[in-house]
CSV table of C-alpha atoms and ligand atoms in Angstrom, one decimal:
chain,number,residue,atom,x,y,z
A,1,MET,CA,0.0,0.0,0.0
A,2,GLY,CA,1.3,3.5,-0.8
A,3,TYR,CA,2.6,5.5,2.1
A,4,ILE,CA,0.9,8.8,1.6
A,5,ASN,CA,-1.7,8.1,-0.9
A,6,ASN,CA,-2.9,4.7,0.5
A,7,GLN,CA,-3.1,3.5,-3.1
A,8,THR,CA,-4.3,0.0,-3.6
A,9,GLY,CA,-5.9,-1.6,-6.7
A,10,TYR,CA,-5.8,0.0,-10.1
A,11,ARG,CA,-5.4,3.6,-10.8
A,12,HIS,CA,-7.7,5.6,-13.1
A,13,GLY,CA,-4.9,7.5,-15.0
A,14,LEU,CA,-1.6,6.3,-16.5
A,15,LEU,CA,1.1,4.9,-14.3
A,16,GLU,CA,3.5,7.8,-13.9
A,17,ASN,CA,5.8,9.3,-11.3
A,18,ARG,CA,8.1,12.3,-11.2
A,19,SER,CA,10.7,10.5,-9.0
A,20,VAL,CA,14.2,10.1,-10.4
A,21,ILE,CA,16.8,7.8,-8.8
A,22,LYS,CA,20.5,8.0,-9.8
A,23,LYS,CA,22.1,5.9,-7.1
A,24,GLY,CA,25.3,7.3,-5.7
A,25,MET,CA,24.6,10.8,-7.2
A,26,TYR,CA,21.1,12.1,-6.5
A,27,ALA,CA,17.5,11.3,-6.1
A,28,VAL,CA,14.2,13.2,-6.3
A,29,ILE,CA,11.6,11.2,-4.4
A,30,THR,CA,8.0,12.4,-4.6
A,31,PRO,CA,5.4,11.3,-2.0
A,32,ASP,CA,3.5,9.3,-4.6
A,33,GLY,CA,5.1,5.9,-4.9
A,34,LEU,CA,6.6,5.6,-1.4
A,35,VAL,CA,5.6,2.4,0.3
A,36,LYS,CA,5.1,1.6,4.0
A,37,ASN,CA,7.9,-0.3,5.8
A,38,ASN,CA,7.5,-2.4,8.9
A,39,ILE,CA,10.2,-1.5,11.4
A,40,TYR,CA,10.6,-3.0,14.8
A,41,GLY,CA,10.0,-0.6,17.6
A,42,TYR,CA,7.6,1.8,15.8
A,43,GLU,CA,4.0,1.4,16.8
A,44,ASN,CA,1.0,2.9,15.0
A,45,CYS,CA,3.4,4.7,12.6
A,46,ASP,CA,3.5,4.8,8.8
A,47,ILE,CA,7.1,4.8,7.9
A,48,SER,CA,9.2,4.9,4.7
A,49,ILE,CA,12.9,5.1,4.2
A,50,LEU,CA,14.2,7.9,2.0
A,51,SER,CA,18.0,8.1,1.9
A,52,SER,CA,20.0,5.1,3.0
A,53,PRO,CA,23.4,3.5,2.1
A,54,LYS,CA,21.6,1.6,-0.6
A,55,LEU,CA,20.9,4.9,-2.4
A,56,GLY,CA,24.5,6.1,-1.8
A,57,ALA,CA,24.0,8.1,1.4
A,58,SER,CA,26.1,7.6,4.5
A,59,PHE,CA,23.1,8.5,6.6
A,60,ILE,CA,19.4,7.3,6.8
A,61,ASP,CA,16.4,9.6,6.5
A,62,TYR,CA,12.9,8.3,7.4
A,63,ILE,CA,9.6,10.0,6.7
A,64,ILE,CA,7.1,9.0,9.4
A,65,THR,CA,3.4,9.6,10.1
A,66,VAL,CA,2.9,9.1,13.8
A,67,LYS,CA,-0.8,8.3,14.2
A,68,ASP,CA,-3.0,8.7,17.3
A,69,GLY,CA,-1.1,6.9,20.1
A,70,GLY,CA,1.8,6.2,17.8
A,71,LYS,CA,5.2,5.8,19.4
A,72,ASN,CA,8.7,4.4,19.6
A,73,MET,CA,9.4,3.1,23.1
A,74,GLU,CA,12.2,0.8,22.0
A,75,GLY,CA,14.4,3.9,21.6
A,76,ILE,CA,16.3,5.2,18.4
A,77,GLY,CA,20.0,5.5,18.3
A,78,ASN,CA,22.7,3.5,20.1
A,79,GLU,CA,26.4,3.6,21.2
A,80,THR,CA,27.5,4.7,17.7
A,81,ASP,CA,24.5,6.4,16.1
A,82,GLU,CA,23.2,9.9,16.7
A,83,VAL,CA,19.6,10.9,15.9
A,84,PHE,CA,17.8,14.1,14.8
A,85,LEU,CA,14.0,14.4,14.7
A,86,PHE,CA,12.1,17.3,13.0
A,87,VAL,CA,8.3,17.8,13.2
A,88,ILE,CA,6.9,18.8,9.8
A,89,GLU,CA,3.3,18.8,11.0
A,90,GLY,CA,1.4,18.1,14.2
A,91,GLN,CA,2.6,17.6,17.7
A,92,LEU,CA,4.9,15.0,19.4
A,93,GLU,CA,6.4,14.3,22.8
A,94,VAL,CA,10.1,13.5,22.4
A,95,TYR,CA,12.6,12.7,25.0
A,96,ASN,CA,15.9,11.0,25.9
A,97,CYS,CA,17.7,10.6,29.2
A,98,ASP,CA,18.6,14.3,29.4
A,99,LYS,CA,15.5,16.2,28.1
A,100,LYS,CA,11.8,16.0,27.3
A,101,ALA,CA,10.1,18.3,24.8
A,102,GLU,CA,6.5,18.8,23.5
A,103,LEU,CA,7.4,19.6,19.8
A,104,LYS,CA,5.1,21.5,17.5
A,105,ASN,CA,5.4,22.3,13.8
A,106,GLY,CA,9.1,23.2,13.2
A,107,GLY,CA,10.2,21.7,16.5
A,108,TYR,CA,13.3,19.5,16.5
A,109,PHE,CA,15.3,17.2,18.9
A,110,TYR,CA,18.9,16.1,18.6
A,111,SER,CA,20.1,13.1,20.6
A,112,PRO,CA,23.8,12.3,20.7
A,113,LEU,CA,25.2,8.8,20.5
A,114,GLY,CA,24.6,6.6,23.6
A,115,LYS,CA,21.3,8.4,24.4
A,116,LYS,CA,18.3,6.8,22.9
A,117,LEU,CA,15.5,9.0,21.6
A,118,TYR,CA,11.8,8.1,22.4
A,119,PHE,CA,8.7,9.7,21.0
A,120,GLU,CA,4.9,9.4,21.5
A,121,ASN,CA,1.9,11.1,19.9
A,122,SER,CA,-0.8,11.6,22.5
A,123,LYS,CA,-3.0,13.8,20.3
A,124,LYS,CA,-5.8,12.7,17.9
A,125,ASP,CA,-4.2,14.4,14.9
A,126,ASN,CA,-1.3,12.7,13.0
A,127,ALA,CA,2.2,14.1,13.4
A,128,LYS,CA,4.5,14.0,10.4
A,129,ILE,CA,8.2,13.8,11.1
A,130,LEU,CA,11.6,13.5,9.4
A,131,LEU,CA,14.0,11.4,11.3
A,132,TYR,CA,17.8,11.4,10.5
A,133,LYS,CA,20.3,8.8,11.8
A,134,ARG,CA,24.1,8.6,11.2
A,135,LYS,CA,27.3,7.2,12.7
A,136,TYR,CA,28.9,9.8,14.9
A,137,LYS,CA,32.5,10.7,14.0
A,138,LYS,CA,34.3,11.3,17.3
A,139,LEU,CA,36.8,14.2,17.5
A,140,LYS,CA,39.3,14.4,20.4
A,141,ASN,CA,37.5,15.4,23.6
A,142,PHE,CA,34.5,17.2,22.1
A,143,ASN,CA,31.2,15.9,23.3
A,144,PRO,CA,27.8,16.8,21.7
A,145,GLU,CA,24.9,17.6,23.9
A,146,THR,CA,21.1,17.0,23.6
A,147,ILE,CA,19.6,19.9,21.8
A,148,THR,CA,15.9,20.9,21.2
A,149,GLY,CA,14.4,24.0,19.6
A,150,ASN,CA,12.0,25.3,17.0
A,151,ILE,CA,12.8,26.9,13.7
A,152,ASN,CA,10.2,29.6,14.4
A,153,ASP,CA,12.5,30.9,17.3
A,154,ILE,CA,15.5,31.2,15.0
A,155,GLU,CA,16.2,34.4,13.0
A,156,TYR,CA,16.9,34.1,9.3
A,157,ARG,CA,20.2,35.6,8.1
A,158,LYS,CA,21.1,36.4,4.5
A,159,PHE,CA,22.5,33.5,2.6
A,160,GLU,CA,25.8,34.4,0.9
A,161,GLU,CA,25.1,38.2,0.7
A,162,MET,CA,21.8,37.8,-1.3
A,163,ASP,CA,18.8,40.0,-0.4
A,164,ASN,CA,16.2,37.3,-1.3
A,165,VAL,CA,17.7,34.1,0.0
A,166,PHE,CA,17.8,33.3,3.7
A,167,ILE,CA,19.2,30.6,6.0
A,168,LYS,CA,18.8,29.3,9.6
A,169,ASP,CA,21.1,26.9,11.4
A,170,LEU,CA,19.5,24.4,13.8
A,171,LEU,CA,22.5,23.1,15.7
A,172,PRO,CA,25.5,25.0,17.1
A,173,SER,CA,28.5,25.6,15.0
A,174,ASP,CA,30.9,23.7,17.2
A,175,PHE,CA,33.4,20.9,16.7
A,176,ALA,CA,31.3,18.6,19.0
A,177,TYR,CA,28.8,18.3,16.1
A,178,ASP,CA,29.6,16.4,12.9
A,179,PHE,CA,26.5,17.6,11.0
A,180,ASN,CA,24.0,20.4,11.0
A,181,PHE,CA,20.4,20.9,9.8
A,182,HIS,CA,19.5,24.2,8.0
A,183,ILE,CA,16.5,25.9,6.6
A,184,LEU,CA,17.0,27.6,3.2
A,185,CYS,CA,14.4,30.0,1.9
A,186,PHE,CA,14.2,31.4,-1.6
A,187,LYS,CA,11.8,34.3,-2.3
A,188,SER,CA,10.1,33.7,-5.6
A,189,GLY,CA,12.6,34.4,-8.4
A,190,ALA,CA,15.6,34.0,-6.1
A,191,SER,CA,18.3,31.4,-6.8
A,192,HIS,CA,21.7,30.1,-5.6
A,193,GLY,CA,24.5,32.4,-6.6
A,194,TYR,CA,26.3,29.4,-8.3
A,195,LEU,CA,25.8,25.7,-8.7
A,196,GLU,CA,27.6,24.1,-5.8
A,197,THR,CA,30.0,21.2,-5.9
A,198,HIS,CA,31.1,19.9,-2.5
A,199,ILE,CA,32.0,16.9,-0.6
A,200,GLN,CA,29.2,17.1,1.9
A,201,GLU,CA,26.0,15.2,1.4
A,202,HIS,CA,22.4,16.5,1.8
A,203,GLY,CA,19.0,15.1,2.4
A,204,ALA,CA,16.5,17.9,1.7
A,205,TYR,CA,12.8,17.9,2.5
A,206,ILE,CA,10.8,20.7,0.8
A,207,LEU,CA,8.6,22.4,3.3
A,208,SER,CA,7.0,25.0,1.0
A,209,GLY,CA,6.6,26.3,-2.5
A,210,LYS,CA,8.1,25.2,-5.8
A,211,GLY,CA,11.6,25.1,-7.2
A,212,MET,CA,13.5,24.4,-10.4
A,213,TYR,CA,16.4,22.4,-9.2
A,214,ASN,CA,19.7,21.4,-10.8
A,215,LEU,CA,21.2,18.0,-9.9
A,216,ASP,CA,24.4,16.9,-11.7
A,217,ASN,CA,23.5,19.4,-14.5
A,218,ASN,CA,19.9,18.1,-15.0
A,219,TRP,CA,16.9,20.4,-14.2
A,220,TYR,CA,13.9,19.1,-12.3
A,221,MET,CA,10.7,20.8,-11.0
A,222,VAL,CA,10.2,20.1,-7.3
A,223,GLU,CA,7.6,21.1,-4.9
A,224,LYS,CA,6.4,20.9,-1.3
A,225,ASP,CA,6.7,17.4,0.2
A,226,ASP,CA,9.3,16.2,-2.4
A,227,TYR,CA,12.6,14.9,-1.0
A,228,ILE,CA,16.0,15.3,-2.6
A,229,PHE,CA,19.1,13.3,-1.9
A,230,MET,CA,22.4,14.9,-3.0
A,231,ALA,CA,25.5,12.7,-2.7
A,232,SER,CA,29.1,14.0,-2.2
A,233,TYR,CA,30.2,16.1,-5.2
A,234,CYS,CA,26.7,16.2,-6.8
A,235,ILE,CA,26.4,19.5,-8.6
A,236,GLN,CA,23.4,21.3,-7.1
A,237,GLY,CA,21.4,24.5,-6.9
A,238,GLY,CA,18.2,26.0,-8.0
A,239,TYR,CA,15.6,28.8,-8.4
A,240,GLY,CA,12.5,29.5,-6.3
A,241,VAL,CA,9.5,29.7,-8.7
A,242,GLY,CA,5.8,30.2,-8.2
A,243,LYS,CA,4.0,32.5,-5.7
A,244,ASP,CA,5.1,31.0,-2.4
A,245,ASP,CA,8.6,31.0,-0.8
A,246,PHE,CA,10.6,27.9,-1.8
A,247,ILE,CA,11.8,26.6,1.5
A,248,TYR,CA,13.6,23.3,2.4
A,249,LEU,CA,15.0,21.7,5.4
A,250,TYR,CA,18.4,19.9,4.8
A,251,SER,CA,21.1,18.1,6.5
A,252,LYS,CA,24.8,18.6,5.9
A,253,ASP,CA,27.8,16.9,7.4
A,254,CYS,CA,30.5,19.3,8.8
A,255,ASN,CA,33.5,19.9,11.1
A,256,ARG,CA,35.4,16.8,10.2
A,257,ASP,CA,38.5,16.1,8.1
A,258,GLU,CA,38.6,13.3,5.5
A,259,GLU,CA,40.7,10.1,6.0
A,260,ILE,CA,42.9,8.6,3.3
B,1,UGY,O1,24.7,24.5,2.5
B,1,UGY,C1,24.6,24.1,1.4
B,1,UGY,O2,25.5,23.3,0.9
B,1,UGY,C2,23.4,24.4,0.6
B,1,UGY,N1,23.5,25.7,0.1
B,1,UGY,N2,23.2,23.4,-0.5
B,1,UGY,C3,22.0,23.4,-1.2
B,1,UGY,O3,21.1,24.2,-1.0
B,1,UGY,N3,21.9,22.5,-2.2
B,2,MN,MN1,25.0,22.2,-0.8
């Protein structure tokens, strides 16, 4: 059964899908076509895996609808994996051994390695979340801490000196952290200043609007609720188009040297 559209049986129209998968380079994954996965520990949740090592990512992104009473009491993360949870819609109680938070739209929770993250939806309405998991890369005596916040409490700053592109950083810029999450906002007609080429990977979830996006020198139309995976060195950038701001949430590894 489809994840978002609950599609079963035959479809009236043609079989078609805007998703594009180029393993090891990039992927555009639209909500239509995603299927539900059964993953131990998740109760009353519809869950689908977006990025994974099988796609060419070093991290895992999950899109999850947490239904009434939905939860994970098994705990997410372990002695080597860190976890980041972002609430796209709805409300969710999230905690680890350090902190507890009632997250609303735009709320997030980071749990370092060794501190399992638990969540529960005690509301009638569904909560939609993006969950990110990766192997933490230790650096000397730096130790990451549990962090929780909401993007609505963070000020935008100009992105690379442009008047119509804005960015927010969700985690501290500190060597204790080996990745960050950002919000990037393009006013209609705004664009990147150049097509980027960099070693860092991204998983990007589009929160609002429409964009024309370049991936490895191919152009794609993307819109709210589409997901984009960009592998290391994937050429990337785009324009905000249409009447609404084009806004996406994305992860980016940082603060670590490469090994030979
Ligand atoms: O931070 C970034 O690398 C970001 N500007 N990339 C992107 O939007 N594709
Ligand atoms: Mn980038």
